[in-house]
PDB file of C-alpha atoms in Angstrom:
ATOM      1  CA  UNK V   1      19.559   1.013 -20.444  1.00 58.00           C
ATOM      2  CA  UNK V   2      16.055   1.866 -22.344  1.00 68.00           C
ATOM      3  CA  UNK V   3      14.545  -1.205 -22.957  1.00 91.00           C
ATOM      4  CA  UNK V   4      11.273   0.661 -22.625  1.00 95.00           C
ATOM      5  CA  UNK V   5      10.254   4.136 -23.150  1.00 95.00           C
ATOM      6  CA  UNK V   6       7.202   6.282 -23.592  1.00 95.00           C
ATOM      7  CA  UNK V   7       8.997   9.247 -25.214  1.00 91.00           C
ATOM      8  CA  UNK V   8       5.979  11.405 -24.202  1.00 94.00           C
ATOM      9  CA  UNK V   9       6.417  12.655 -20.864  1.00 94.00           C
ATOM     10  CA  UNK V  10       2.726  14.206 -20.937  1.00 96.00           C
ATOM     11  CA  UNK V  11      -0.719  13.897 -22.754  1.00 97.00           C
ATOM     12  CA  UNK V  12      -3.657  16.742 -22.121  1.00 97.00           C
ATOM     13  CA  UNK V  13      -7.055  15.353 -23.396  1.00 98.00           C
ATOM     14  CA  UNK V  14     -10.566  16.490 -22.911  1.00 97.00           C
ATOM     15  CA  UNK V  15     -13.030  14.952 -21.414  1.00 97.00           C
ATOM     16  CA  UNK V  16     -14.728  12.701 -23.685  1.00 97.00           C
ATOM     17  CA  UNK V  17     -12.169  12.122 -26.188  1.00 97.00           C
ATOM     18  CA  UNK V  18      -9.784   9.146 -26.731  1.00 98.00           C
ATOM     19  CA  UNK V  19      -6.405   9.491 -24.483  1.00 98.00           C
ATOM     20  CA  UNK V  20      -3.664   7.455 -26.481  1.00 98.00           C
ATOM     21  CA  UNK V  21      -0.598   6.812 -24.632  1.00 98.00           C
ATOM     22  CA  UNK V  22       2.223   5.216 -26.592  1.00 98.00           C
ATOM     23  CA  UNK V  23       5.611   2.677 -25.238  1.00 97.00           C
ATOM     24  CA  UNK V  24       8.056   1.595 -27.556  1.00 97.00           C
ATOM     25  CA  UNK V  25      10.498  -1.405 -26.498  1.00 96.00           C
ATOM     26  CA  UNK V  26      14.191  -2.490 -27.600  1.00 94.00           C
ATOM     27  CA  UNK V  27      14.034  -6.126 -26.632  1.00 90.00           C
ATOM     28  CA  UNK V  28      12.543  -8.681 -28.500  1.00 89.00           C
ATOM     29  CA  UNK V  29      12.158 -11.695 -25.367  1.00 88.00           C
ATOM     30  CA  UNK V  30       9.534  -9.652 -23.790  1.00 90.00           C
ATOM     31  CA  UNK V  31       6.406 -11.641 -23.955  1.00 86.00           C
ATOM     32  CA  UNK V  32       3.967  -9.806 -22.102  1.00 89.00           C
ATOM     33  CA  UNK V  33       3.434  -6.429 -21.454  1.00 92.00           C
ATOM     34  CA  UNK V  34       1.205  -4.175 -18.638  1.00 92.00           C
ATOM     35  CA  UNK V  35      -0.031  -0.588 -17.820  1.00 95.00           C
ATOM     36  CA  UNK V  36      -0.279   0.474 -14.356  1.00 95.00           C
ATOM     37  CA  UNK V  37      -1.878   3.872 -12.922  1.00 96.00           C
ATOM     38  CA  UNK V  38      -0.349   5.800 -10.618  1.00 93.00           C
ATOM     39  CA  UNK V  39      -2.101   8.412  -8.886  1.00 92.00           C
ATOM     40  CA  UNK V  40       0.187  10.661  -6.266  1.00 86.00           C
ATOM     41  CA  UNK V  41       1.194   9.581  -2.924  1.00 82.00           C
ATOM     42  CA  UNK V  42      -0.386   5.789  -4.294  1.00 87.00           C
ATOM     43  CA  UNK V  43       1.557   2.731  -5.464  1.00 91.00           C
ATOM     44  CA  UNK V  44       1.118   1.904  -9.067  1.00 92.00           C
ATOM     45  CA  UNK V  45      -2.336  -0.137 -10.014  1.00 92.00           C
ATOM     46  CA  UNK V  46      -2.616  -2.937 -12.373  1.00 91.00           C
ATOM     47  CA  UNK V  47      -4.789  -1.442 -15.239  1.00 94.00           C
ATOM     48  CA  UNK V  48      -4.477  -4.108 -17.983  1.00 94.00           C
ATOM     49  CA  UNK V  49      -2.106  -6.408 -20.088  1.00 92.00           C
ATOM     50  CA  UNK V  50      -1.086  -8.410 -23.064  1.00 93.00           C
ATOM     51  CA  UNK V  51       0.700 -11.308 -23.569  1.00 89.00           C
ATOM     52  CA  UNK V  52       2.721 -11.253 -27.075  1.00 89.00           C
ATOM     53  CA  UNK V  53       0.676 -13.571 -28.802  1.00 91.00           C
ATOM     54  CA  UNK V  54      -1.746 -11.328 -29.068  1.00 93.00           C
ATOM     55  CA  UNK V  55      -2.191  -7.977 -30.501  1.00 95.00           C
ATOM     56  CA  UNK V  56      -5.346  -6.842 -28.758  1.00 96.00           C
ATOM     57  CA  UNK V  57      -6.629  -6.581 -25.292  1.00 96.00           C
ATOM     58  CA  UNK V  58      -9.590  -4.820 -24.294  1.00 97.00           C
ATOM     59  CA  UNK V  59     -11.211  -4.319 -20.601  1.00 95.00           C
ATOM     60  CA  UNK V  60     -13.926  -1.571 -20.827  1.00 97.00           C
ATOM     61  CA  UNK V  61     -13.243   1.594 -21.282  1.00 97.00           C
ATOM     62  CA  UNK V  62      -9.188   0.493 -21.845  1.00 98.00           C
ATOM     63  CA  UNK V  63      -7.586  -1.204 -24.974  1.00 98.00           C
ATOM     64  CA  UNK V  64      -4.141  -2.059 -25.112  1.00 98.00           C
ATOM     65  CA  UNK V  65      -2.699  -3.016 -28.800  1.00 98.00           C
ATOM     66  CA  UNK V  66       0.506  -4.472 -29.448  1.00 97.00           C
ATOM     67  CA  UNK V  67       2.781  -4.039 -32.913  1.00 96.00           C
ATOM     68  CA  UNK V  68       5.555  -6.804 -32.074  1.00 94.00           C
ATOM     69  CA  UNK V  69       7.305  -6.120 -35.514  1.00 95.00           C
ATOM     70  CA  UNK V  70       7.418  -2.439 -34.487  1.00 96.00           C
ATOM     71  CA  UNK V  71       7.708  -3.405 -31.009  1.00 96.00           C
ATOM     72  CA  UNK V  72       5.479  -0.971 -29.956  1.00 97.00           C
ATOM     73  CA  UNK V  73       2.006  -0.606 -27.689  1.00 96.00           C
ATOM     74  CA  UNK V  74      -0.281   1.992 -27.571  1.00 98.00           C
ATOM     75  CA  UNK V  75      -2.705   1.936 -24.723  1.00 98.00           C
ATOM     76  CA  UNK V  76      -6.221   3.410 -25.885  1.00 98.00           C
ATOM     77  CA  UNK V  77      -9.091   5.320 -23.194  1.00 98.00           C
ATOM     78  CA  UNK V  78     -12.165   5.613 -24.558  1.00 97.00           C
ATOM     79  CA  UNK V  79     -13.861   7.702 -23.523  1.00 97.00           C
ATOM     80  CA  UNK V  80     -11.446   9.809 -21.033  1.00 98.00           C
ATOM     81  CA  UNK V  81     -12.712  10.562 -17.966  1.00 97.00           C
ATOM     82  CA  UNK V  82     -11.312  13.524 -15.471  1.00 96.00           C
ATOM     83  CA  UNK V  83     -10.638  10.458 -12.828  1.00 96.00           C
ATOM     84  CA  UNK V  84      -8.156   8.897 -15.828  1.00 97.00           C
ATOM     85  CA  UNK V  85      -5.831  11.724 -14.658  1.00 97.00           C
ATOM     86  CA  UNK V  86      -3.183  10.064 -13.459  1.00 97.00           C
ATOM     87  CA  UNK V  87       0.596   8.647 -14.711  1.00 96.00           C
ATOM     88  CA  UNK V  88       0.587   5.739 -16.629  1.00 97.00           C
ATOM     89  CA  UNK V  89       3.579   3.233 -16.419  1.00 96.00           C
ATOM     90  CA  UNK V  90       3.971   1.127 -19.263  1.00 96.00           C
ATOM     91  CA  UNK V  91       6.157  -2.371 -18.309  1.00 93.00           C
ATOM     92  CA  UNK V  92       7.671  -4.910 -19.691  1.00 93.00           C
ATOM     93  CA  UNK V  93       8.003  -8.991 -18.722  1.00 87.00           C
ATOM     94  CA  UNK V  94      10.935 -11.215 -19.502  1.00 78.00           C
ATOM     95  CA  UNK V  95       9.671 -14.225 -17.949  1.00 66.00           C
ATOM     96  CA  UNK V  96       6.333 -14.985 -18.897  1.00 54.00           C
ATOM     97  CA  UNK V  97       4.234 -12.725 -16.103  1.00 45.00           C
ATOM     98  CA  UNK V  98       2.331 -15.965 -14.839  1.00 44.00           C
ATOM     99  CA  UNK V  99       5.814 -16.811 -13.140  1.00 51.00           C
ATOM    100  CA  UNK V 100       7.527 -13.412 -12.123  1.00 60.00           C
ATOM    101  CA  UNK V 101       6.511  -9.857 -10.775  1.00 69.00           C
ATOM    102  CA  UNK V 102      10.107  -8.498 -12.301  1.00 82.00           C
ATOM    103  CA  UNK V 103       8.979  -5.703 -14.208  1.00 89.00           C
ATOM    104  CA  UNK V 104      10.999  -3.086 -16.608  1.00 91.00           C
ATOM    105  CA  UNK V 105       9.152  -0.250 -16.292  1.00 93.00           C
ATOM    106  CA  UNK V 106       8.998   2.814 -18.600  1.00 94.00           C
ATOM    107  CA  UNK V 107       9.271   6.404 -17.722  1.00 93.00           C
ATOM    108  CA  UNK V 108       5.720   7.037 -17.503  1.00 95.00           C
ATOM    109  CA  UNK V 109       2.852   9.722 -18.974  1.00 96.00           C
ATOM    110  CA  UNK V 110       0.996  11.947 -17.109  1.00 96.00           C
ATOM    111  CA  UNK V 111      -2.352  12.395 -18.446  1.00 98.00           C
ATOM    112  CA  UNK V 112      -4.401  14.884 -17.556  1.00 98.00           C
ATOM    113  CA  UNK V 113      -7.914  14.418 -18.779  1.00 97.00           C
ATOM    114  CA  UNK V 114      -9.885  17.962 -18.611  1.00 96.00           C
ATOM    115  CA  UNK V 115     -13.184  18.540 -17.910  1.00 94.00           C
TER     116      UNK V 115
ATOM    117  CA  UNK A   1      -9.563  -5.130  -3.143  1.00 74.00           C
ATOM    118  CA  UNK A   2      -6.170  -7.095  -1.171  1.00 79.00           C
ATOM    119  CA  UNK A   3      -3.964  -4.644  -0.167  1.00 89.00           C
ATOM    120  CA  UNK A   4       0.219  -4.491   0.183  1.00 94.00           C
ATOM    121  CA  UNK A   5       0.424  -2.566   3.195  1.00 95.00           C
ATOM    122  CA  UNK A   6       3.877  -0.268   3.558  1.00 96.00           C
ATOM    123  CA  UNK A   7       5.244   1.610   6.962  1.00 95.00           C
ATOM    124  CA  UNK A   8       6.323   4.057   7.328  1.00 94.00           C
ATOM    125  CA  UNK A   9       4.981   6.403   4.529  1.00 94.00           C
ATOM    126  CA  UNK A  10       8.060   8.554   5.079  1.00 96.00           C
ATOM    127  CA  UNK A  11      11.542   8.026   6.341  1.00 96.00           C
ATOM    128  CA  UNK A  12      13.828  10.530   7.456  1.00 97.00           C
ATOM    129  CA  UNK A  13      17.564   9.851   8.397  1.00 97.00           C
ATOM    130  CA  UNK A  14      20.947  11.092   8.371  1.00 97.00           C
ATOM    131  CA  UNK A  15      23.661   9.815   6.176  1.00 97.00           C
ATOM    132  CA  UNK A  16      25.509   6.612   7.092  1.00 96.00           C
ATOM    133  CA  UNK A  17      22.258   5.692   8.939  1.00 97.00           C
ATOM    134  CA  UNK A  18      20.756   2.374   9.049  1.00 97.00           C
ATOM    135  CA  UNK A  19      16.939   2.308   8.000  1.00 97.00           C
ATOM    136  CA  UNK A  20      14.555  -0.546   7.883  1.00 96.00           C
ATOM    137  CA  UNK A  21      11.563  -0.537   5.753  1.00 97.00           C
ATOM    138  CA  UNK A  22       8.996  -2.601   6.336  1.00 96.00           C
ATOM    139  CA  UNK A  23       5.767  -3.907   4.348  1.00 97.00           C
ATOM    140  CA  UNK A  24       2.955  -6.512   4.709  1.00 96.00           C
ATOM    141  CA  UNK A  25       2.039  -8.008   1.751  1.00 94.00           C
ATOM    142  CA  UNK A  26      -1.148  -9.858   0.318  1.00 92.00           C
ATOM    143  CA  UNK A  27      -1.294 -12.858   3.049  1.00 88.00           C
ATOM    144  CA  UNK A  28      -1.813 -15.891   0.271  1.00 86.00           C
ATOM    145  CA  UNK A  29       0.658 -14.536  -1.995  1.00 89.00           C
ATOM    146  CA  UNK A  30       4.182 -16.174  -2.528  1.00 87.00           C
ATOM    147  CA  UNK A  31       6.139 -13.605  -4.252  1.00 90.00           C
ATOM    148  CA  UNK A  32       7.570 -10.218  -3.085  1.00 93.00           C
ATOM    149  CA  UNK A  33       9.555  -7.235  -4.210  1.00 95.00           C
ATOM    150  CA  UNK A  34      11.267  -4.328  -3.580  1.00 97.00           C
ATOM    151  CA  UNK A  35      11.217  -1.646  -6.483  1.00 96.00           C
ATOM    152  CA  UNK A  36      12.305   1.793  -5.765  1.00 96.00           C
ATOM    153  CA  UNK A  37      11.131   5.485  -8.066  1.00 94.00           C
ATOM    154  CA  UNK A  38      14.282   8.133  -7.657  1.00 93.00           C
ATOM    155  CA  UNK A  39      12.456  11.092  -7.935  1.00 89.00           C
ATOM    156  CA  UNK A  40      11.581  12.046 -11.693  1.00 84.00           C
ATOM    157  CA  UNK A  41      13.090   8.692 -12.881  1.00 87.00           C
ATOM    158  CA  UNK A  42      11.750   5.222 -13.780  1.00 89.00           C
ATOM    159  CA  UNK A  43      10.345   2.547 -11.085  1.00 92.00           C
ATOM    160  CA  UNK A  44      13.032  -0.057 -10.848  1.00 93.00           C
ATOM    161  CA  UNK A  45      12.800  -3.201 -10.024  1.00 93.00           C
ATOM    162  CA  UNK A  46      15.617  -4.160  -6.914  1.00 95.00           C
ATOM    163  CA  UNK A  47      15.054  -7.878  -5.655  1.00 95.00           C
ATOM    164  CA  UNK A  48      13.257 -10.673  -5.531  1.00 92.00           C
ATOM    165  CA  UNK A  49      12.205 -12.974  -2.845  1.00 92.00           C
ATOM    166  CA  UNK A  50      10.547 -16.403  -2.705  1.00 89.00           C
ATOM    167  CA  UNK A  51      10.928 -19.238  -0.683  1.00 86.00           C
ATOM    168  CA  UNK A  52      12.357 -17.435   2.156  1.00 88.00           C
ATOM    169  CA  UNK A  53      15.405 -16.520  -0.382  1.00 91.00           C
ATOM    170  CA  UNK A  54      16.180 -13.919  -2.760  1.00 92.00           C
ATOM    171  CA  UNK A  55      15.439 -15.330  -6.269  1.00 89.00           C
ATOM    172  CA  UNK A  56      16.616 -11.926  -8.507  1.00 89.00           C
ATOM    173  CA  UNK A  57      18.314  -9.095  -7.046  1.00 91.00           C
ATOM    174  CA  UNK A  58      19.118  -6.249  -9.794  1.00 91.00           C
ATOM    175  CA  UNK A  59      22.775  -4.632  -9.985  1.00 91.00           C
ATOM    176  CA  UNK A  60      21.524  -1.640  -7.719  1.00 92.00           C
ATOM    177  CA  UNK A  61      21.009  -4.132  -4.672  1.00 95.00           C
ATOM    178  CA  UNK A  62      24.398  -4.057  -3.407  1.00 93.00           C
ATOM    179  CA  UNK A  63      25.633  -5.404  -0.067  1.00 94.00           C
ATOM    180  CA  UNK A  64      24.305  -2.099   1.594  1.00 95.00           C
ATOM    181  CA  UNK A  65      20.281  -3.901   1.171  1.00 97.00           C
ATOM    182  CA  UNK A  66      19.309  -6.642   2.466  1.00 97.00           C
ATOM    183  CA  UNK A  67      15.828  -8.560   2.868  1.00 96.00           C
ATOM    184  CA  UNK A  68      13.925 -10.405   5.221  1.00 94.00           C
ATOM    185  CA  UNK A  69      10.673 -11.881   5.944  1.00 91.00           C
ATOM    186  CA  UNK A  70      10.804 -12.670   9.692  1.00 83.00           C
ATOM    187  CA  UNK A  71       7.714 -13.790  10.553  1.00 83.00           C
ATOM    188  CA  UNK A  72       5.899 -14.717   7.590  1.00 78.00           C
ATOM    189  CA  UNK A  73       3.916 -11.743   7.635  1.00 85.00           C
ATOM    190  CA  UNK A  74       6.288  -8.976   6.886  1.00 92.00           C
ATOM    191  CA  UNK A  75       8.948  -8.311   4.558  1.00 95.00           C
ATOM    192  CA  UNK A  76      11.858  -5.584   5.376  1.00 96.00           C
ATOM    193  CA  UNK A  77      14.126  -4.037   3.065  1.00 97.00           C
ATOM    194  CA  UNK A  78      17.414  -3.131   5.678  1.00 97.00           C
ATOM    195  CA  UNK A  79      19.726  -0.404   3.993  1.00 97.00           C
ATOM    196  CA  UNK A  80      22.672  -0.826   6.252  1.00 95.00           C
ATOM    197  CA  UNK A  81      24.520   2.997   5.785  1.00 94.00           C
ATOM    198  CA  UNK A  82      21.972   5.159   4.326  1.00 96.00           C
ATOM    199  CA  UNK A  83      23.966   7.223   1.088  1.00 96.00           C
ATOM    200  CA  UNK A  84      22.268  10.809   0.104  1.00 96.00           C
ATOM    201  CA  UNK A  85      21.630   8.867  -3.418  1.00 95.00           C
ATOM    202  CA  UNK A  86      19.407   6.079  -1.805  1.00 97.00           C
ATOM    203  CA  UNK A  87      16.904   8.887  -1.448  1.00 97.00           C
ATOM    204  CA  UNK A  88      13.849   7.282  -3.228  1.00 96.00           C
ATOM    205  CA  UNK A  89      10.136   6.278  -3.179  1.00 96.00           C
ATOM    206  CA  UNK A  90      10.576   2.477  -2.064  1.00 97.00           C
ATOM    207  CA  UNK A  91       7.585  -0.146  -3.220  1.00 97.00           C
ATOM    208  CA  UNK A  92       7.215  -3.151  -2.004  1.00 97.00           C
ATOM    209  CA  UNK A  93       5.127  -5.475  -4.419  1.00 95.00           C
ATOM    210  CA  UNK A  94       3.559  -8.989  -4.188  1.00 92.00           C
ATOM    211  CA  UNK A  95       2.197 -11.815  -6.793  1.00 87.00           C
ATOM    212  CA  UNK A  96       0.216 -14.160  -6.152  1.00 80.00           C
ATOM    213  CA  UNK A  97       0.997 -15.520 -10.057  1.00 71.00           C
ATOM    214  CA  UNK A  98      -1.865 -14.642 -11.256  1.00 70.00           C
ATOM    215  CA  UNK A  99      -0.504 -11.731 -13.578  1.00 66.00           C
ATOM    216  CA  UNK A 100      -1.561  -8.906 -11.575  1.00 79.00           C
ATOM    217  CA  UNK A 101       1.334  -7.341  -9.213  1.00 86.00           C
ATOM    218  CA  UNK A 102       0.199  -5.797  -5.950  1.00 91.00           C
ATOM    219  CA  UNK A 103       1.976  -2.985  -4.886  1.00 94.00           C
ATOM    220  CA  UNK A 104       1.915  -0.864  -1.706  1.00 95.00           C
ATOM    221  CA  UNK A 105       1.525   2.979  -1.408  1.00 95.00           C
ATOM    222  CA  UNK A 106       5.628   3.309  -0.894  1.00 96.00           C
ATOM    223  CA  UNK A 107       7.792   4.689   1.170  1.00 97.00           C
ATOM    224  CA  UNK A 108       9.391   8.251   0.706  1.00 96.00           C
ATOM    225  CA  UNK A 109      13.242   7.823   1.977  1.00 97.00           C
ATOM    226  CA  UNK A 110      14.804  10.900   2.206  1.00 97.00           C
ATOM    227  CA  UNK A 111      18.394  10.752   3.391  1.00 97.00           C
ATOM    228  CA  UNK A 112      20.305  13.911   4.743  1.00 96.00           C
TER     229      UNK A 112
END
């Protein structure tokens, strides 16, 4: 059971440059949609989110864009920094996050930003 | 920054074993989970718990897990007979419903 994947298991960017990590989901009741960090030996960390009415999120250095009809998000770091190094979790909500902390979770990316 | 707080950071026991796995999470939050990372796989979600009860539980939380909160501080995750596949990162997690889930730095179960 997929229901969300990031079919790239790793990214390599240099420092600098936009880091572009990708999710694709299968179903269509998901209204809202996070990235978390996860750095080793650490829990995942909230990064930032999107509810489905929207297609555009930004927080800093971090955009998160959402394609429903593709049903696809891309999460965007601008610029990457060597601390961005870390695996990024892409996740999905059923129940309208305000209510629940159930989260489908995707495989995950490593990035590793270079200096 | 609030902080879910999980002991121990590793767990070591035989097979058949009971083990109890214990967290403290945010102190005004309401909400609190289990999830659990089998090495190279996905995080996935296990249970639920609000109100003192379990509100979700997923289809790998059999009768073998169990949770508890028994002092309104902490929240254990009890696997009754430890199998070698139960081997996992555990995370306990907690909401406070403001979108943002809290999770703790896991436990590494490893089951001989």
């Amino acid at each position: 059971d997929q229901q969300v994947k990031q079919n790239s298991p790793s990214l390599s960017v240099q420092e600098g440059r936009i880091s572009i990590l990708n999710c694709d989901y299968t179903n269509s009741m998901f209204d809202y949609f996070l990235w978390y960090k996860k750095y080793p030996a650490e829990g995942p960390t909230f990064l930032i989110s999107i509810s489905s009415i929207k297609d555009k999120n930004e927080d800093g250095r971090f955009t998160v864009f959402l394609n429903k009809s593709a049903k696809h998000l891309s999460l965007h770091i601008v610029p990457s920094q060597p601390g961005d190094s870390a695996v990024y979790f892409c996740a999905a909500s059923l129940d309208g996050s305000s209510n629940t902390g159930k989260l489908i979770f995707g495989q995950g990316t490593t990035l590793q930003v270079k200096p | 920054e609030p902080e879910v707080t999980q002991t121990p950071s590793h767990q070591v026991t035989q097979m058949g074993q009971e083990v109890i796995l214990r967290c403290v999470p945010i102190s005004n939050h309401l909400y609190f989970y289990w999830y659990r990372q089998i090495l190279g796989q996905k995080v996935e979600f296990l249970v639920s718990f609000y109100n003192n009860e379990i509100s979700e539980k997923s289809e790998i939380f059999d009768d073998q897990f169990s949770v508890e909160r028994p002092d309104g501080s902490n929240f254990t995750l009890k696997i009754r007979s430890t199998k070698l596949e139960d081997s996992a990162m555990y995370f306990c997690a907690s909401f406070g419903g403001d979108e943002k889930l809290f999770f703790g730095s896991g436990t590494q179960l490893s089951v001989l």
